[in-house]
Short mmCIF file of C-alpha atoms in Angstrom, two decimals:
data_model
loop_
_atom_site.label_atom_id
_atom_site.label_comp_id
_atom_site.label_asym_id
_atom_site.label_seq_id
_atom_site.Cartn_x
_atom_site.Cartn_y
_atom_site.Cartn_z
CA MET A 583 -106.26 -33.79 -9.39
CA THR A 584 -109.44 -33.57 -7.65
CA THR A 585 -110.24 -36.50 -5.07
CA HIS A 586 -113.79 -37.19 -3.70
CA ILE A 587 -113.61 -36.99 0.03
CA ASP A 588 -116.06 -39.53 1.53
CA PRO A 589 -118.43 -37.79 3.94
CA GLY A 590 -117.58 -40.39 6.46
CA LEU A 591 -113.86 -39.44 6.32
CA ARG A 592 -114.50 -36.10 7.64
CA THR A 593 -117.19 -36.89 10.03
CA ALA A 594 -115.03 -39.45 11.77
CA PHE A 595 -111.99 -37.44 11.73
CA ALA A 596 -110.77 -35.76 14.83
CA GLY A 597 -108.47 -33.55 13.16
CA GLU A 598 -109.07 -31.52 9.91
CA VAL A 599 -109.15 -32.66 6.11
CA LEU A 600 -108.06 -30.10 3.70
CA THR A 601 -108.45 -30.33 -0.29
CA PRO A 602 -107.63 -27.78 -2.82
CA ARG A 603 -111.04 -26.16 -2.55
CA ASP A 604 -110.68 -25.52 1.17
CA PRO A 605 -109.69 -22.44 2.83
CA GLY A 606 -105.99 -22.97 4.33
CA TYR A 607 -105.06 -25.39 1.93
CA ASP A 608 -102.20 -23.28 0.48
CA GLU A 609 -101.06 -22.35 3.88
CA ALA A 610 -101.04 -26.19 5.04
CA ARG A 611 -98.95 -27.17 1.95
CA ALA A 612 -96.28 -24.73 2.50
CA ILE A 613 -92.90 -26.18 3.49
CA PHE A 614 -89.41 -24.78 4.46
CA ASN A 615 -87.95 -25.24 0.93
CA ALA A 616 -89.61 -22.59 -1.33
CA MET A 617 -88.40 -24.53 -4.54
CA ILE A 618 -91.12 -27.03 -3.64
CA ASP A 619 -94.50 -26.48 -5.02
CA ARG A 620 -96.68 -29.75 -4.70
CA ARG A 621 -100.39 -29.76 -4.52
CA PRO A 622 -101.74 -32.90 -2.66
CA ALA A 623 -105.16 -34.09 -3.50
CA VAL A 624 -105.80 -34.49 0.36
CA ILE A 625 -103.91 -32.94 3.48
CA ALA A 626 -105.02 -34.93 6.45
CA ARG A 627 -104.36 -32.93 9.50
CA CYS A 628 -104.35 -35.85 12.33
CA ALA A 629 -105.31 -35.22 15.63
CA ASN A 630 -104.78 -38.70 17.11
CA THR A 631 -103.39 -42.26 15.96
CA ASP A 632 -106.94 -43.08 14.86
CA ASP A 633 -106.76 -40.10 12.22
CA VAL A 634 -103.35 -41.47 11.08
CA ALA A 635 -104.85 -45.10 10.47
CA ARG A 636 -107.72 -43.58 8.90
CA ALA A 637 -105.90 -41.40 6.50
CA ILE A 638 -103.60 -44.29 5.45
CA GLY A 639 -106.63 -46.46 4.96
CA PHE A 640 -108.29 -43.77 2.76
CA ALA A 641 -105.31 -43.39 0.65
CA ARG A 642 -104.68 -47.02 0.03
CA GLU A 643 -108.36 -47.77 -0.99
CA ARG A 644 -108.32 -44.91 -3.48
CA GLY A 645 -104.79 -45.81 -4.75
CA LEU A 646 -103.27 -42.37 -3.50
CA GLU A 647 -99.70 -41.87 -3.04
CA VAL A 648 -98.99 -41.19 0.48
CA SER A 649 -96.35 -38.58 2.14
CA VAL A 650 -95.87 -38.02 5.68
CA ARG A 651 -95.21 -34.49 7.21
CA GLY A 652 -93.66 -33.72 10.61
CA GLY A 653 -91.61 -30.61 10.62
CA GLY A 654 -91.69 -30.06 6.86
CA HIS A 655 -88.00 -29.26 7.09
CA GLY A 656 -86.38 -32.07 4.67
CA VAL A 657 -84.97 -30.18 1.55
CA ALA A 658 -86.24 -32.73 -1.02
CA GLY A 659 -89.86 -31.74 -0.01
CA LYS A 660 -90.75 -35.40 0.47
CA ALA A 661 -93.36 -34.20 3.14
CA LEU A 662 -95.76 -33.18 0.14
CA VAL A 663 -96.77 -35.45 -2.84
CA ASP A 664 -98.50 -34.15 -5.91
CA GLY A 665 -102.08 -35.65 -6.09
CA GLY A 666 -101.75 -37.83 -3.14
CA LEU A 667 -102.48 -37.76 0.46
CA VAL A 668 -100.35 -36.09 3.24
CA VAL A 669 -100.57 -37.50 6.70
CA ASP A 670 -99.85 -34.08 8.50
CA LEU A 671 -98.85 -34.99 12.02
CA ARG A 672 -98.42 -31.23 13.29
CA LEU A 673 -101.52 -31.47 15.51
CA LEU A 674 -99.63 -34.23 17.43
CA ASN A 675 -97.02 -31.67 18.90
CA SER A 676 -97.45 -32.26 22.65
CA VAL A 677 -94.32 -32.82 24.72
CA THR A 678 -94.49 -34.47 28.31
CA ILE A 679 -91.48 -34.55 30.53
CA ASP A 680 -90.84 -37.06 33.36
CA PRO A 681 -88.09 -35.24 35.30
CA GLU A 682 -87.34 -38.03 37.64
CA ALA A 683 -86.99 -40.56 34.73
CA ARG A 684 -85.45 -37.73 32.85
CA THR A 685 -87.32 -38.81 29.75
CA ALA A 686 -89.59 -36.90 27.19
CA ARG A 687 -92.74 -38.21 25.38
CA VAL A 688 -92.85 -36.27 22.12
CA GLY A 689 -95.64 -36.36 19.65
CA GLY A 690 -94.68 -37.02 15.92
CA GLY A 691 -95.42 -33.56 14.80
CA ALA A 692 -93.48 -31.85 17.39
CA THR A 693 -90.75 -29.47 16.33
CA MET A 694 -87.15 -29.09 18.23
CA ALA A 695 -88.44 -25.84 19.65
CA ASP A 696 -91.40 -27.80 21.31
CA LEU A 697 -89.04 -30.41 22.91
CA ASP A 698 -86.39 -27.99 23.76
CA ARG A 699 -88.50 -25.55 25.60
CA ALA A 700 -90.35 -28.20 27.64
CA ALA A 701 -87.20 -29.78 28.74
CA ALA A 702 -85.49 -26.54 29.76
CA GLU A 703 -88.22 -26.02 32.41
CA TYR A 704 -86.49 -28.81 34.20
CA GLY A 705 -82.88 -27.99 33.46
CA LEU A 706 -82.77 -30.80 30.81
CA ALA A 707 -81.88 -31.40 27.23
CA THR A 708 -81.07 -33.96 24.59
CA THR A 709 -79.39 -33.85 21.33
CA GLY A 710 -81.40 -31.73 18.88
CA GLY A 711 -81.30 -30.49 15.26
CA ARG A 712 -79.37 -27.22 15.00
CA VAL A 713 -82.48 -25.10 14.21
CA SER A 714 -85.51 -24.94 16.24
CA THR A 715 -88.03 -25.35 13.46
CA THR A 716 -86.71 -29.11 12.55
CA GLY A 717 -89.41 -31.78 13.14
CA VAL A 718 -88.37 -34.06 15.93
CA GLY A 719 -89.55 -37.09 14.22
CA GLY A 720 -87.61 -37.06 10.87
CA PHE A 721 -84.56 -35.74 12.79
CA VAL A 722 -84.56 -38.54 15.17
CA LEU A 723 -85.60 -41.38 12.71
CA GLY A 724 -82.61 -40.40 10.27
CA GLY A 725 -79.98 -40.41 13.08
CA GLY A 726 -80.08 -37.07 14.50
CA SER A 727 -76.96 -34.94 14.55
CA GLY A 728 -76.64 -31.77 16.55
CA TRP A 729 -74.72 -29.33 18.90
CA LEU A 730 -74.75 -31.80 21.81
CA GLU A 731 -73.91 -34.96 20.02
CA ARG A 732 -70.24 -35.12 20.94
CA LYS A 733 -71.41 -34.97 24.57
CA PHE A 734 -74.76 -37.23 24.46
CA GLY A 735 -74.43 -38.92 21.30
CA LEU A 736 -76.73 -38.76 18.35
CA ALA A 737 -80.62 -38.11 19.02
CA CYS A 738 -81.48 -41.62 17.95
CA ASP A 739 -78.79 -42.93 20.62
CA ASN A 740 -81.17 -41.20 23.19
CA LEU A 741 -84.25 -43.10 21.75
CA VAL A 742 -86.15 -45.25 24.38
CA SER A 743 -89.12 -46.07 22.33
CA VAL A 744 -91.19 -45.36 19.36
CA GLU A 745 -95.19 -45.97 18.68
CA LEU A 746 -95.95 -46.26 14.86
CA VAL A 747 -98.91 -46.60 12.75
CA THR A 748 -97.88 -49.24 10.03
CA ALA A 749 -99.19 -49.43 6.41
CA ASP A 750 -102.06 -51.81 7.31
CA GLY A 751 -103.14 -49.30 10.15
CA THR A 752 -101.72 -51.47 12.84
CA ARG A 753 -100.35 -49.87 15.98
CA VAL A 754 -97.00 -51.06 17.19
CA ARG A 755 -94.56 -50.00 19.60
CA ALA A 756 -90.71 -50.67 19.30
CA SER A 757 -88.11 -50.53 22.04
CA GLU A 758 -85.22 -52.75 23.20
CA GLU A 759 -87.68 -55.22 24.71
CA GLU A 760 -90.49 -54.82 22.17
CA ASP A 761 -89.52 -55.62 18.59
CA PRO A 762 -85.80 -54.83 18.91
CA GLU A 763 -85.29 -55.48 15.31
CA LEU A 764 -87.75 -52.75 14.19
CA PHE A 765 -86.24 -50.54 16.99
CA TRP A 766 -82.67 -51.06 15.42
CA ALA A 767 -83.98 -50.16 12.23
CA LEU A 768 -85.70 -46.92 13.44
CA HIS A 769 -82.08 -45.49 14.27
CA GLY A 770 -81.28 -44.16 11.02
CA GLY A 771 -83.63 -46.05 8.78
CA GLY A 772 -86.11 -43.14 8.60
CA GLY A 773 -89.69 -42.98 7.98
CA ASN A 774 -89.73 -46.38 5.94
CA PHE A 775 -91.53 -48.57 8.26
CA GLY A 776 -94.66 -46.68 9.44
CA VAL A 777 -95.98 -43.26 10.85
CA ALA A 778 -94.30 -42.48 13.99
CA THR A 779 -96.75 -40.86 16.37
CA SER A 780 -94.81 -40.77 19.47
CA PHE A 781 -91.04 -41.09 20.54
CA THR A 782 -89.69 -41.32 24.12
CA LEU A 783 -86.30 -39.78 24.50
CA ARG A 784 -83.65 -39.90 27.33
CA LEU A 785 -82.79 -36.25 28.61
CA HIS A 786 -79.84 -35.29 30.49
CA PRO A 787 -79.18 -32.40 32.85
CA LEU A 788 -78.00 -29.21 31.08
CA PRO A 789 -79.27 -25.96 32.50
CA ALA A 790 -77.01 -23.66 30.23
CA VAL A 791 -74.56 -23.80 27.68
CA SER A 792 -71.43 -21.75 26.90
CA VAL A 793 -71.36 -20.20 23.18
CA ALA A 794 -68.79 -18.33 21.33
CA LEU A 795 -69.76 -17.17 17.73
CA LEU A 796 -66.62 -15.35 16.36
CA LEU A 797 -66.18 -13.62 12.88
CA TRP A 798 -63.37 -12.98 10.61
CA PRO A 799 -63.04 -11.46 7.10
CA ALA A 800 -63.31 -14.30 4.46
CA GLU A 801 -59.58 -14.10 3.49
CA ALA A 802 -58.62 -15.26 6.99
CA GLY A 803 -60.50 -18.40 6.51
CA PRO A 804 -57.55 -20.60 6.03
CA GLU A 805 -55.42 -19.60 8.78
CA ILE A 806 -58.33 -19.56 11.35
CA LEU A 807 -59.96 -22.82 10.17
CA THR A 808 -56.61 -24.65 10.47
CA ALA A 809 -56.49 -23.40 14.17
CA TYR A 810 -60.03 -24.65 14.59
CA ARG A 811 -59.31 -28.08 13.04
CA ASP A 812 -56.31 -28.48 15.40
CA PHE A 813 -58.38 -27.42 18.41
CA MET A 814 -61.23 -29.88 17.69
CA ASP A 815 -59.06 -32.71 17.01
CA SER A 816 -58.17 -32.79 20.86
CA ALA A 817 -61.20 -31.20 22.31
CA PRO A 818 -63.16 -32.61 25.07
CA ASP A 819 -66.61 -34.23 24.32
CA ASP A 820 -68.16 -31.07 26.00
CA VAL A 821 -67.25 -29.01 23.02
CA GLY A 822 -69.20 -28.70 19.83
CA GLY A 823 -69.98 -26.51 17.02
CA GLY A 824 -69.12 -25.72 13.61
CA ALA A 825 -66.67 -23.91 11.25
CA LEU A 826 -68.57 -21.88 8.33
CA PHE A 827 -68.41 -19.15 5.76
CA ILE A 828 -71.42 -17.07 5.65
CA THR A 829 -72.83 -13.77 4.67
CA ALA A 830 -72.34 -11.54 7.67
CA PRO A 831 -75.67 -10.66 8.94
CA PRO A 832 -76.84 -6.95 10.20
CA GLU A 833 -76.17 -7.86 13.84
CA GLU A 834 -74.71 -5.69 16.81
CA PHE A 835 -71.79 -7.86 17.00
CA VAL A 836 -70.87 -7.76 13.33
CA PRO A 837 -68.68 -4.73 12.09
CA GLU A 838 -70.73 -2.43 9.84
CA GLY A 839 -68.20 -3.01 6.87
CA MET A 840 -68.72 -6.64 6.99
CA VAL A 841 -72.49 -6.87 6.74
CA GLY A 842 -73.67 -8.38 3.43
CA HIS A 843 -70.14 -9.61 2.68
CA ARG A 844 -68.69 -13.17 2.70
CA ALA A 845 -67.28 -13.94 6.22
CA PHE A 846 -65.53 -16.65 7.84
CA ALA A 847 -66.76 -17.77 11.32
CA PHE A 848 -66.79 -20.60 14.00
CA LEU A 849 -69.29 -21.43 16.59
CA LEU A 850 -68.01 -23.04 19.79
CA THR A 851 -70.40 -24.59 22.20
CA TYR A 852 -69.53 -25.94 25.77
CA ALA A 853 -72.10 -28.20 27.49
CA GLY A 854 -72.08 -26.18 30.85
CA THR A 855 -70.85 -22.77 32.02
CA GLY A 856 -68.13 -21.26 34.35
CA SER A 857 -64.60 -21.50 34.76
CA ARG A 858 -64.20 -24.92 33.04
CA ALA A 859 -65.74 -23.41 29.93
CA ASP A 860 -63.59 -20.67 29.92
CA GLU A 861 -60.46 -22.72 30.46
CA VAL A 862 -61.34 -24.88 27.45
CA ILE A 863 -62.57 -22.61 24.83
CA GLY A 864 -60.84 -19.48 26.10
CA PRO A 865 -57.71 -20.06 23.79
CA MET A 866 -59.95 -20.04 20.75
CA THR A 867 -61.33 -16.61 21.62
CA ARG A 868 -58.01 -14.96 21.46
CA LEU A 869 -57.38 -15.42 17.64
CA GLY A 870 -57.91 -11.82 16.64
CA HIS A 871 -61.80 -11.93 15.59
CA VAL A 872 -63.16 -8.77 14.50
CA GLY A 873 -66.75 -9.48 15.52
CA GLY A 874 -68.87 -11.94 17.43
CA VAL A 875 -70.33 -12.85 20.66
CA ARG A 876 -69.05 -14.92 23.66
CA THR A 877 -71.83 -15.67 26.15
CA GLU A 878 -73.92 -18.18 28.35
CA MET A 879 -77.42 -18.95 27.41
CA PRO A 880 -80.16 -21.73 27.87
CA TYR A 881 -79.80 -24.63 25.38
CA ALA A 882 -83.02 -23.82 23.89
CA ASP A 883 -81.84 -20.28 22.95
CA LEU A 884 -78.79 -21.71 21.38
CA GLN A 885 -81.02 -24.02 19.42
CA CYS A 886 -82.86 -21.12 17.62
CA MET A 887 -79.72 -19.09 17.47
CA LEU A 888 -79.23 -19.71 13.74
CA ASP A 889 -82.64 -20.18 12.76
CA ASP A 890 -83.26 -19.35 9.07
CA PRO A 891 -86.09 -17.42 8.03
CA PRO A 892 -88.87 -19.47 6.00
CA GLY A 893 -89.64 -18.64 2.29
CA TYR A 894 -86.09 -19.26 0.88
CA ARG A 895 -85.00 -21.56 -1.71
CA ASN A 896 -83.04 -24.43 -0.62
CA HIS A 897 -80.41 -27.07 -1.66
CA TRP A 898 -78.37 -29.00 0.59
CA SER A 899 -75.61 -31.82 0.38
CA ALA A 900 -72.95 -33.26 2.39
CA GLU A 901 -69.78 -35.30 2.31
CA HIS A 902 -68.18 -37.21 5.34
CA LEU A 903 -64.23 -37.08 5.46
CA ARG A 904 -61.67 -39.36 7.16
CA ALA A 905 -59.40 -36.49 7.54
CA PHE A 906 -59.22 -32.79 6.94
CA PRO A 907 -55.53 -32.01 5.94
CA ASP A 908 -54.38 -28.64 4.77
CA ASP A 909 -55.04 -29.15 1.24
CA ALA A 910 -58.62 -29.90 2.22
CA VAL A 911 -58.79 -26.66 4.20
CA ALA A 912 -57.69 -24.90 1.20
CA ARG A 913 -60.18 -26.27 -1.14
CA PHE A 914 -62.95 -25.85 1.36
CA CYS A 915 -61.96 -22.19 1.65
CA GLU A 916 -61.55 -21.76 -2.29
CA LEU A 917 -65.15 -23.21 -3.03
CA SER A 918 -66.83 -20.45 -0.67
CA GLU A 919 -66.14 -17.96 -3.40
CA ASP A 920 -68.96 -19.67 -5.30
CA MET A 921 -71.68 -19.11 -2.53
CA VAL A 922 -74.62 -16.99 -3.46
CA ILE A 923 -73.91 -13.78 -1.68
CA PRO A 924 -75.74 -12.06 0.04
CA SER A 925 -77.90 -14.80 1.35
CA PRO A 926 -78.24 -16.86 4.57
CA SER A 927 -76.33 -19.71 2.85
CA GLN A 928 -73.97 -21.39 5.12
CA GLN A 929 -70.92 -23.58 4.00
CA VAL A 930 -70.18 -25.39 6.93
CA LEU A 931 -67.70 -28.01 8.35
CA PHE A 932 -69.23 -30.01 11.50
CA PRO A 933 -66.67 -31.84 13.83
CA GLU A 934 -67.87 -35.29 14.98
CA GLY A 935 -66.09 -37.88 17.15
CA GLY A 936 -66.97 -37.94 20.98
CA ALA A 937 -69.89 -39.63 22.22
CA VAL A 938 -70.99 -40.19 18.45
CA ALA A 939 -67.98 -42.58 17.64
CA ARG A 940 -68.52 -44.55 20.75
CA GLY A 941 -72.28 -45.12 20.18
CA PRO A 942 -73.98 -48.27 19.29
CA GLU A 943 -73.83 -50.02 16.10
CA TYR A 944 -76.87 -48.86 14.63
CA PRO A 945 -77.51 -48.38 10.70
CA ILE A 946 -75.30 -45.31 10.55
CA PRO A 947 -72.03 -45.99 8.76
CA TRP A 948 -70.92 -42.29 9.16
CA ARG A 949 -70.72 -42.65 13.06
CA HIS A 950 -66.84 -42.98 12.99
CA ASP A 951 -66.09 -39.96 10.69
CA PRO A 952 -64.33 -37.25 12.10
CA TRP A 953 -65.72 -34.52 10.13
CA VAL A 954 -68.59 -33.74 7.55
CA VAL A 955 -68.70 -30.90 4.90
CA HIS A 956 -72.11 -29.53 4.51
CA PRO A 957 -73.11 -27.02 1.84
CA PHE A 958 -76.39 -25.44 3.14
CA GLY A 959 -77.69 -23.40 0.53
CA LEU A 960 -80.51 -20.86 0.75
CA TRP A 961 -81.46 -18.00 -1.86
CA GLU A 962 -84.20 -15.98 -2.90
CA ASP A 963 -84.04 -15.38 -6.73
CA PRO A 964 -84.80 -18.33 -8.90
CA ALA A 965 -82.31 -17.10 -11.28
CA ASP A 966 -79.68 -18.32 -8.84
CA ASP A 967 -80.86 -21.84 -8.72
CA ALA A 968 -78.32 -23.21 -11.27
CA ARG A 969 -75.58 -21.36 -9.45
CA ALA A 970 -76.47 -22.23 -5.78
CA VAL A 971 -76.81 -26.07 -6.81
CA ALA A 972 -73.71 -26.21 -8.61
CA TRP A 973 -71.96 -24.55 -5.79
CA ALA A 974 -73.34 -27.28 -3.39
CA HIS A 975 -72.46 -30.12 -5.55
CA GLY A 976 -68.81 -28.45 -6.49
CA LEU A 977 -68.04 -28.54 -2.73
CA ARG A 978 -69.30 -32.04 -2.33
CA ASP A 979 -67.14 -33.14 -5.11
CA ALA A 980 -64.20 -31.22 -4.16
CA MET A 981 -63.98 -33.05 -0.85
CA ARG A 982 -64.06 -36.45 -2.59
CA PRO A 983 -60.24 -37.39 -2.27
CA TRP A 984 -60.81 -37.40 1.72
CA ARG A 985 -64.38 -38.82 1.58
CA THR A 986 -65.29 -42.03 3.52
CA GLY A 987 -68.24 -42.96 1.33
CA ALA A 988 -70.88 -42.85 4.06
CA VAL A 989 -73.27 -39.79 4.27
CA TYR A 990 -75.85 -38.55 6.87
CA LEU A 991 -79.10 -38.84 4.89
CA ASN A 992 -80.76 -35.83 6.76
CA PHE A 993 -78.25 -33.66 5.35
CA ILE A 994 -79.08 -34.24 1.71
CA GLY A 995 -81.85 -34.17 -0.88
CA ASP A 996 -82.98 -36.61 -3.21
CA GLU A 997 -79.49 -37.86 -4.59
CA GLY A 998 -80.43 -41.10 -5.92
CA THR A 999 -80.19 -44.72 -4.47
CA ASP A 1000 -76.33 -45.19 -4.47
CA ARG A 1001 -76.52 -42.32 -1.63
CA VAL A 1002 -79.11 -43.95 0.23
CA ARG A 1003 -76.78 -47.12 0.18
CA GLU A 1004 -73.95 -44.80 1.45
CA GLY A 1005 -76.26 -43.49 4.11
CA LEU A 1006 -77.29 -46.90 5.55
CA GLY A 1007 -74.28 -49.27 4.53
CA GLU A 1008 -74.47 -52.31 2.58
CA GLU A 1009 -74.86 -54.99 5.27
CA ASN A 1010 -77.34 -52.67 7.19
CA LEU A 1011 -79.36 -52.26 3.96
CA ARG A 1012 -79.73 -56.04 3.49
CA ARG A 1013 -81.10 -56.31 7.13
CA LEU A 1014 -83.35 -53.10 6.60
CA THR A 1015 -84.86 -54.61 3.66
CA GLU A 1016 -86.24 -57.48 5.76
CA VAL A 1017 -87.63 -55.12 8.25
CA LYS A 1018 -89.29 -53.20 5.53
CA ARG A 1019 -90.84 -56.26 4.12
CA ARG A 1020 -92.40 -57.10 7.21
CA HIS A 1021 -93.85 -53.78 8.07
CA ASP A 1022 -94.35 -52.16 4.52
CA PRO A 1023 -94.34 -54.89 1.99
CA ASP A 1024 -96.11 -52.74 -0.66
CA ASN A 1025 -93.65 -49.65 -0.07
CA VAL A 1026 -96.50 -47.34 0.81
CA PHE A 1027 -94.14 -45.28 2.72
CA HIS A 1028 -91.52 -44.62 -0.21
CA ASN A 1029 -91.48 -40.53 -0.20
CA ASN A 1030 -88.36 -40.67 1.82
CA GLN A 1031 -84.79 -41.85 1.64
CA ASN A 1032 -86.52 -44.99 0.56
CA ILE A 1033 -85.69 -48.68 1.67
CA ARG A 1034 -87.42 -50.88 -0.91
CA PRO A 1035 -88.65 -54.10 0.35
CA GLY A 1036 -87.11 -57.39 -1.08
CA VAL A 1037 -84.49 -55.49 -2.75
CA THR A 1038 -80.95 -56.00 -1.23
CA ALA A 1039 -77.94 -53.92 -1.60
#
């Protein structure tokens, strides 16, 4: 599709307007998931809120679908829309730290790396995505599960305020004092209500973290995973991490004979360093691992420790569990044999609990679930597409006997309206539709885990 760009749009635009004929267009439309190959008619790289409002208005006048791009890390590729207009926020990536108030003002296009590095200069941190390339905006608005959640709560629990441009171009600010109902909806409701151009987030003192990433042969998985489960059931809030099957990477801490083969690992994080960290996680470092690393590092370094290289094909899913008994352990380990090997895929079990379970009653029905299984598929060859997707769905379905019925929507792709309902909760969805009707009655912002105005659960 070719869309005529009114000269006035380019002239008044402080950022950059790209169409398929412009240099840089293909680079600008590339996102994290290489399975997604969409060709927008216009990519509006916004430099300020006026650009955002102008881009939305342009799209609506011409009947173009709208998508919003922050980090471009969502697995379903909703950041792009074929033949439509992309509101690209990546130029809005500034981060300003107030060390006395312990807050960060974060642009809507910033990544976790932008936020983590800026906060680290003051020995501060907040719950962030588990990889540094994640966009702050989509992460926070979807709830925000990360390494520090058991200590500091979900990312949205640390949200102080949000500034948005709505579907009619209005600038609004939401906080506990200003439009509290919209503010509530932004804790898990995603990008349904407007384009978030700025966030203020609460920070916490955290100069460094303790980390243990330990590996075993895959066949040791059931025994070590059981020990990990039992440890996390009573671990203090300072402890986070996850257990996972991976392809052992070519790193110094991996025995040569394991490289390229399926392996079991767990990552333990401790929000602090020193003797207390050794006392708490020390028993788990004495289980006979054959490779790994135990160290202390800045939190920002932990955040990029497991970054996956771009250019891979992706498919993810998730299932939240009410318990993880021995038969669930056995099924989890068995399904790891279906992973695409070698690849950067990860079959993960994340513990929740701690501050997550004690947090406010936002539209996050999975808050009280103790465990979540997350097949995180990455592979290179399109011939492996069907196999990789079947593995992800197979693992999710295998966990259904222990499922709670809730799901973290940032962990899944486009799995239908029933999963959106599970991600938000029946009662919450009724309330969210009213907020949606008020701020986006025409459902302009529907390229997301969509809440439709006027449609109740």
